[in-house]
PDB file of C-alpha atoms in Angstrom:
ATOM      1  CA  UNK A   1      38.089 157.962 111.731  1.00 52.00           C
ATOM      2  CA  UNK A   2      36.915 159.039 108.315  1.00 60.00           C
ATOM      3  CA  UNK A   3      37.576 156.917 105.274  1.00 65.00           C
ATOM      4  CA  UNK A   4      39.274 158.418 102.274  1.00 59.00           C
ATOM      5  CA  UNK A   5      38.095 158.042  98.728  1.00 62.00           C
ATOM      6  CA  UNK A   6      40.317 155.658  96.694  1.00 64.00           C
ATOM      7  CA  UNK A   7      41.481 158.441  94.383  1.00 65.00           C
ATOM      8  CA  UNK A   8      42.465 160.696  97.292  1.00 64.00           C
ATOM      9  CA  UNK A   9      44.184 157.771  99.064  1.00 63.00           C
ATOM     10  CA  UNK A  10      46.276 157.052  95.929  1.00 65.00           C
ATOM     11  CA  UNK A  11      47.150 160.722  95.586  1.00 62.00           C
ATOM     12  CA  UNK A  12      48.305 161.028  99.188  1.00 64.00           C
ATOM     13  CA  UNK A  13      50.289 157.791  98.906  1.00 64.00           C
ATOM     14  CA  UNK A  14      51.977 158.993  95.699  1.00 61.00           C
ATOM     15  CA  UNK A  15      52.711 162.359  97.323  1.00 60.00           C
ATOM     16  CA  UNK A  16      54.232 160.673 100.372  1.00 58.00           C
ATOM     17  CA  UNK A  17      56.456 158.517  98.179  1.00 62.00           C
ATOM     18  CA  UNK A  18      57.553 161.566  96.189  1.00 55.00           C
ATOM     19  CA  UNK A  19      58.464 163.447  99.364  1.00 53.00           C
ATOM     20  CA  UNK A  20      60.430 160.451 100.670  1.00 54.00           C
ATOM     21  CA  UNK A  21      62.297 160.040  97.391  1.00 52.00           C
ATOM     22  CA  UNK A  22      63.004 163.743  97.121  1.00 54.00           C
ATOM     23  CA  UNK A  23      64.248 163.837 100.702  1.00 53.00           C
ATOM     24  CA  UNK A  24      66.428 160.797 100.001  1.00 51.00           C
ATOM     25  CA  UNK A  25      67.780 162.427  96.844  1.00 50.00           C
ATOM     26  CA  UNK A  26      68.521 165.655  98.708  1.00 50.00           C
ATOM     27  CA  UNK A  27      70.327 163.696 101.427  1.00 49.00           C
ATOM     28  CA  UNK A  28      72.415 161.920  98.798  1.00 50.00           C
ATOM     29  CA  UNK A  29      73.345 165.221  97.143  1.00 48.00           C
ATOM     30  CA  UNK A  30      74.211 166.737 100.532  1.00 48.00           C
ATOM     31  CA  UNK A  31      76.361 163.733 101.461  1.00 49.00           C
ATOM     32  CA  UNK A  32      78.138 163.902  98.117  1.00 49.00           C
ATOM     33  CA  UNK A  33      79.101 167.545  98.612  1.00 48.00           C
ATOM     34  CA  UNK A  34      80.545 167.116 102.108  1.00 47.00           C
ATOM     35  CA  UNK A  35      84.322 166.689 102.449  1.00 51.00           C
ATOM     36  CA  UNK A  36      85.481 163.172 103.258  1.00 47.00           C
ATOM     37  CA  UNK A  37      86.787 162.608 106.760  1.00 48.00           C
ATOM     38  CA  UNK A  38      90.553 162.600 106.833  1.00 46.00           C
ATOM     39  CA  UNK A  39      92.006 159.112 107.263  1.00 46.00           C
ATOM     40  CA  UNK A  40      93.891 158.295 110.436  1.00 45.00           C
ATOM     41  CA  UNK A  41      96.782 156.779 108.510  1.00 43.00           C
ATOM     42  CA  UNK A  42      99.132 158.675 106.244  1.00 45.00           C
ATOM     43  CA  UNK A  43      98.263 156.646 103.148  1.00 45.00           C
ATOM     44  CA  UNK A  44      97.687 158.565  99.967  1.00 47.00           C
ATOM     45  CA  UNK A  45      95.735 157.474  96.969  1.00 46.00           C
ATOM     46  CA  UNK A  46      97.448 157.558  93.588  1.00 47.00           C
ATOM     47  CA  UNK A  47      96.374 160.298  91.249  1.00 48.00           C
ATOM     48  CA  UNK A  48      96.957 160.456  87.537  1.00 49.00           C
ATOM     49  CA  UNK A  49     100.713 160.262  88.050  1.00 50.00           C
ATOM     50  CA  UNK A  50     102.904 157.671  86.402  1.00 52.00           C
ATOM     51  CA  UNK A  51     102.952 155.617  89.609  1.00 52.00           C
ATOM     52  CA  UNK A  52      99.147 155.732  89.680  1.00 54.00           C
ATOM     53  CA  UNK A  53      99.004 154.399  86.133  1.00 53.00           C
ATOM     54  CA  UNK A  54     101.482 151.664  87.021  1.00 53.00           C
ATOM     55  CA  UNK A  55      99.322 150.600  89.972  1.00 57.00           C
ATOM     56  CA  UNK A  56      96.217 150.588  87.776  1.00 53.00           C
ATOM     57  CA  UNK A  57      97.764 147.931  85.527  1.00 53.00           C
ATOM     58  CA  UNK A  58      99.261 145.976  88.416  1.00 61.00           C
ATOM     59  CA  UNK A  59      98.124 142.376  88.452  1.00 59.00           C
ATOM     60  CA  UNK A  60      97.015 142.309  84.826  1.00 66.00           C
ATOM     61  CA  UNK A  61     100.145 140.754  83.368  1.00 76.00           C
ATOM     62  CA  UNK A  62     100.911 137.139  82.600  1.00 80.00           C
ATOM     63  CA  UNK A  63     101.587 135.116  85.732  1.00 85.00           C
ATOM     64  CA  UNK A  64     105.233 134.102  86.055  1.00 93.00           C
ATOM     65  CA  UNK A  65     104.869 131.761  89.019  1.00 95.00           C
ATOM     66  CA  UNK A  66     102.459 131.200  91.859  1.00 95.00           C
ATOM     67  CA  UNK A  67     101.005 128.867  94.422  1.00 95.00           C
ATOM     68  CA  UNK A  68      97.417 128.516  95.593  1.00 94.00           C
ATOM     69  CA  UNK A  69      95.250 126.057  97.504  1.00 95.00           C
ATOM     70  CA  UNK A  70      92.180 124.475  95.909  1.00 95.00           C
ATOM     71  CA  UNK A  71      89.416 122.487  97.534  1.00 95.00           C
ATOM     72  CA  UNK A  72      88.849 119.119  95.876  1.00 94.00           C
ATOM     73  CA  UNK A  73      85.461 117.468  95.310  1.00 95.00           C
ATOM     74  CA  UNK A  74      86.063 115.092  98.239  1.00 96.00           C
ATOM     75  CA  UNK A  75      86.566 118.073 100.589  1.00 96.00           C
ATOM     76  CA  UNK A  76      90.346 117.735 100.839  1.00 95.00           C
ATOM     77  CA  UNK A  77      92.752 120.509  99.853  1.00 95.00           C
ATOM     78  CA  UNK A  78      95.556 120.503  97.316  1.00 95.00           C
ATOM     79  CA  UNK A  79      98.324 123.058  96.769  1.00 96.00           C
ATOM     80  CA  UNK A  80      98.753 123.915  93.081  1.00 96.00           C
ATOM     81  CA  UNK A  81     101.997 125.417  91.776  1.00 96.00           C
ATOM     82  CA  UNK A  82     102.292 127.163  88.386  1.00 96.00           C
ATOM     83  CA  UNK A  83     105.337 128.590  86.648  1.00 96.00           C
ATOM     84  CA  UNK A  84     106.449 129.980  83.308  1.00 95.00           C
ATOM     85  CA  UNK A  85     110.147 129.933  82.573  1.00 96.00           C
ATOM     86  CA  UNK A  86     113.123 128.247  80.971  1.00 97.00           C
ATOM     87  CA  UNK A  87     114.280 124.700  81.617  1.00 97.00           C
ATOM     88  CA  UNK A  88     117.641 124.739  83.392  1.00 98.00           C
ATOM     89  CA  UNK A  89     118.012 120.959  83.603  1.00 97.00           C
ATOM     90  CA  UNK A  90     115.893 117.934  82.752  1.00 97.00           C
ATOM     91  CA  UNK A  91     116.097 114.166  83.228  1.00 96.00           C
ATOM     92  CA  UNK A  92     113.622 111.305  82.928  1.00 96.00           C
ATOM     93  CA  UNK A  93     112.363 111.912  86.468  1.00 97.00           C
ATOM     94  CA  UNK A  94     112.765 115.633  87.182  1.00 97.00           C
ATOM     95  CA  UNK A  95     113.070 119.078  85.674  1.00 98.00           C
ATOM     96  CA  UNK A  96     114.275 122.426  87.055  1.00 98.00           C
ATOM     97  CA  UNK A  97     112.668 125.612  85.706  1.00 98.00           C
ATOM     98  CA  UNK A  98     113.856 129.191  86.224  1.00 98.00           C
ATOM     99  CA  UNK A  99     111.506 132.160  85.732  1.00 97.00           C
ATOM    100  CA  UNK A 100     112.583 135.554  84.425  1.00 95.00           C
ATOM    101  CA  UNK A 101     112.612 136.928  87.990  1.00 96.00           C
ATOM    102  CA  UNK A 102     115.176 134.198  88.925  1.00 96.00           C
ATOM    103  CA  UNK A 103     112.677 132.062  90.870  1.00 97.00           C
ATOM    104  CA  UNK A 104     113.721 128.405  90.466  1.00 97.00           C
ATOM    105  CA  UNK A 105     111.601 125.293  91.102  1.00 97.00           C
ATOM    106  CA  UNK A 106     112.361 121.577  90.788  1.00 98.00           C
ATOM    107  CA  UNK A 107     109.503 119.389  89.503  1.00 98.00           C
ATOM    108  CA  UNK A 108     109.235 115.616  89.715  1.00 98.00           C
ATOM    109  CA  UNK A 109     108.124 114.004  86.433  1.00 97.00           C
ATOM    110  CA  UNK A 110     105.981 110.861  86.698  1.00 97.00           C
ATOM    111  CA  UNK A 111     104.081 108.620  84.283  1.00 96.00           C
ATOM    112  CA  UNK A 112     100.994 110.786  85.027  1.00 96.00           C
ATOM    113  CA  UNK A 113     102.695 114.038  83.949  1.00 96.00           C
ATOM    114  CA  UNK A 114     101.025 115.277  80.757  1.00 96.00           C
ATOM    115  CA  UNK A 115     103.518 116.868  78.365  1.00 95.00           C
ATOM    116  CA  UNK A 116     102.458 118.833  75.271  1.00 92.00           C
ATOM    117  CA  UNK A 117     104.381 120.950  72.813  1.00 90.00           C
ATOM    118  CA  UNK A 118     103.385 124.091  70.925  1.00 87.00           C
ATOM    119  CA  UNK A 119     104.233 123.389  67.271  1.00 81.00           C
ATOM    120  CA  UNK A 120     106.043 125.973  65.189  1.00 74.00           C
ATOM    121  CA  UNK A 121     103.247 125.797  62.575  1.00 70.00           C
ATOM    122  CA  UNK A 122      99.912 126.487  64.261  1.00 69.00           C
ATOM    123  CA  UNK A 123      97.788 126.359  61.089  1.00 65.00           C
ATOM    124  CA  UNK A 124      96.645 122.759  61.561  1.00 62.00           C
ATOM    125  CA  UNK A 125      95.753 122.991  65.233  1.00 66.00           C
ATOM    126  CA  UNK A 126      92.258 124.393  64.983  1.00 61.00           C
ATOM    127  CA  UNK A 127      90.917 124.474  61.463  1.00 56.00           C
ATOM    128  CA  UNK A 128      88.084 126.674  62.739  1.00 57.00           C
ATOM    129  CA  UNK A 129      86.711 123.995  65.060  1.00 62.00           C
ATOM    130  CA  UNK A 130      86.720 124.920  68.739  1.00 62.00           C
ATOM    131  CA  UNK A 131      89.623 124.960  71.111  1.00 67.00           C
ATOM    132  CA  UNK A 132      92.948 123.721  69.766  1.00 67.00           C
ATOM    133  CA  UNK A 133      94.609 120.706  71.314  1.00 74.00           C
ATOM    134  CA  UNK A 134      98.374 120.617  71.462  1.00 80.00           C
ATOM    135  CA  UNK A 135     100.263 117.551  70.256  1.00 84.00           C
ATOM    136  CA  UNK A 136     101.571 115.219  72.948  1.00 87.00           C
ATOM    137  CA  UNK A 137     105.288 115.138  73.695  1.00 91.00           C
ATOM    138  CA  UNK A 138     107.562 113.111  75.939  1.00 93.00           C
ATOM    139  CA  UNK A 139     110.218 114.013  78.470  1.00 95.00           C
ATOM    140  CA  UNK A 140     112.775 113.161  75.772  1.00 95.00           C
ATOM    141  CA  UNK A 141     111.434 116.147  73.750  1.00 94.00           C
ATOM    142  CA  UNK A 142     112.335 118.555  76.576  1.00 96.00           C
ATOM    143  CA  UNK A 143     115.799 120.092  76.756  1.00 96.00           C
ATOM    144  CA  UNK A 144     117.643 122.772  78.688  1.00 97.00           C
ATOM    145  CA  UNK A 145     116.852 126.232  77.320  1.00 96.00           C
ATOM    146  CA  UNK A 146     113.260 125.374  76.267  1.00 95.00           C
ATOM    147  CA  UNK A 147     110.506 127.792  77.333  1.00 95.00           C
ATOM    148  CA  UNK A 148     107.819 125.995  79.352  1.00 96.00           C
ATOM    149  CA  UNK A 149     104.653 126.539  81.369  1.00 95.00           C
ATOM    150  CA  UNK A 150     104.302 124.048  84.219  1.00 97.00           C
ATOM    151  CA  UNK A 151     101.562 123.238  86.699  1.00 96.00           C
ATOM    152  CA  UNK A 152     101.933 120.769  89.509  1.00 97.00           C
ATOM    153  CA  UNK A 153     100.854 119.612  92.947  1.00 97.00           C
ATOM    154  CA  UNK A 154     102.891 120.427  96.020  1.00 97.00           C
ATOM    155  CA  UNK A 155     103.208 117.966  98.898  1.00 95.00           C
ATOM    156  CA  UNK A 156     105.593 119.238 101.562  1.00 94.00           C
ATOM    157  CA  UNK A 157     108.655 120.485  99.692  1.00 93.00           C
ATOM    158  CA  UNK A 158     108.160 118.180  96.680  1.00 96.00           C
ATOM    159  CA  UNK A 159     106.326 119.448  93.604  1.00 97.00           C
ATOM    160  CA  UNK A 160     105.114 116.892  91.057  1.00 97.00           C
ATOM    161  CA  UNK A 161     104.466 118.258  87.580  1.00 97.00           C
ATOM    162  CA  UNK A 162     100.948 117.451  86.377  1.00 97.00           C
ATOM    163  CA  UNK A 163     101.182 119.342  83.076  1.00 96.00           C
ATOM    164  CA  UNK A 164     104.089 120.735  81.064  1.00 96.00           C
ATOM    165  CA  UNK A 165     103.569 122.823  77.928  1.00 93.00           C
ATOM    166  CA  UNK A 166     106.776 123.341  75.980  1.00 93.00           C
ATOM    167  CA  UNK A 167     107.224 126.150  73.465  1.00 90.00           C
ATOM    168  CA  UNK A 168     105.787 129.613  72.976  1.00 83.00           C
ATOM    169  CA  UNK A 169     102.877 130.959  70.997  1.00 70.00           C
ATOM    170  CA  UNK A 170     103.948 133.301  68.202  1.00 65.00           C
ATOM    171  CA  UNK A 171     103.585 137.002  69.071  1.00 63.00           C
ATOM    172  CA  UNK A 172     100.570 137.599  66.785  1.00 57.00           C
ATOM    173  CA  UNK A 173      98.366 134.797  68.128  1.00 58.00           C
ATOM    174  CA  UNK A 174      95.156 136.029  69.785  1.00 53.00           C
ATOM    175  CA  UNK A 175      95.197 135.861  73.568  1.00 50.00           C
ATOM    176  CA  UNK A 176      98.973 136.046  73.843  1.00 45.00           C
ATOM    177  CA  UNK A 177     101.069 138.995  74.856  1.00 45.00           C
ATOM    178  CA  UNK A 178     100.298 142.667  75.431  1.00 46.00           C
ATOM    179  CA  UNK A 179      97.099 144.199  74.046  1.00 44.00           C
ATOM    180  CA  UNK A 180      95.597 140.762  73.366  1.00 45.00           C
ATOM    181  CA  UNK A 181      93.625 140.415  76.570  1.00 45.00           C
ATOM    182  CA  UNK A 182      96.626 139.382  78.668  1.00 44.00           C
ATOM    183  CA  UNK A 183      99.540 141.361  79.939  1.00 40.00           C
ATOM    184  CA  UNK A 184     100.018 145.050  80.596  1.00 38.00           C
ATOM    185  CA  UNK A 185      98.825 147.607  78.077  1.00 39.00           C
ATOM    186  CA  UNK A 186     101.488 149.885  76.688  1.00 32.00           C
TER     187      UNK A 186
END
């Protein structure tokens, strides 16, 4: 077998790579121009219709209520419940919250439940230094009709509130409401 000069070897190698890439590019173009196989089900994909636009924004709004399972550091699992809504009733040991879609949940309130309240004047919360911290509140500060966001742990049918945030952010505060990074865009 004859040996090739290094320059000729490099040239042939480069030519081979070019042919392979060109063939691959041609195959990609050919595949892109072929019609897609028709699906076996009768599902249709949304076009630029109004329903298609509605589906495109689906899932981007503020969560109203939900439940999910998280794995703890010790390997055990915990069910976390979250809800935004209005307090229907409250006592020293429990609170019932109703969301705008009429979902209702009863939460047990313990000494470990952290309660905070969004103040009406937000100017002193941050002062340009990092993340704001909300002032602490007590169960006595909560009353029927208050807007709240609650998170808790579920054990069987009982849900114990771990954190309650009472009050609402004003409409112009960054990160709240539509067109501020959360919620559907109008």
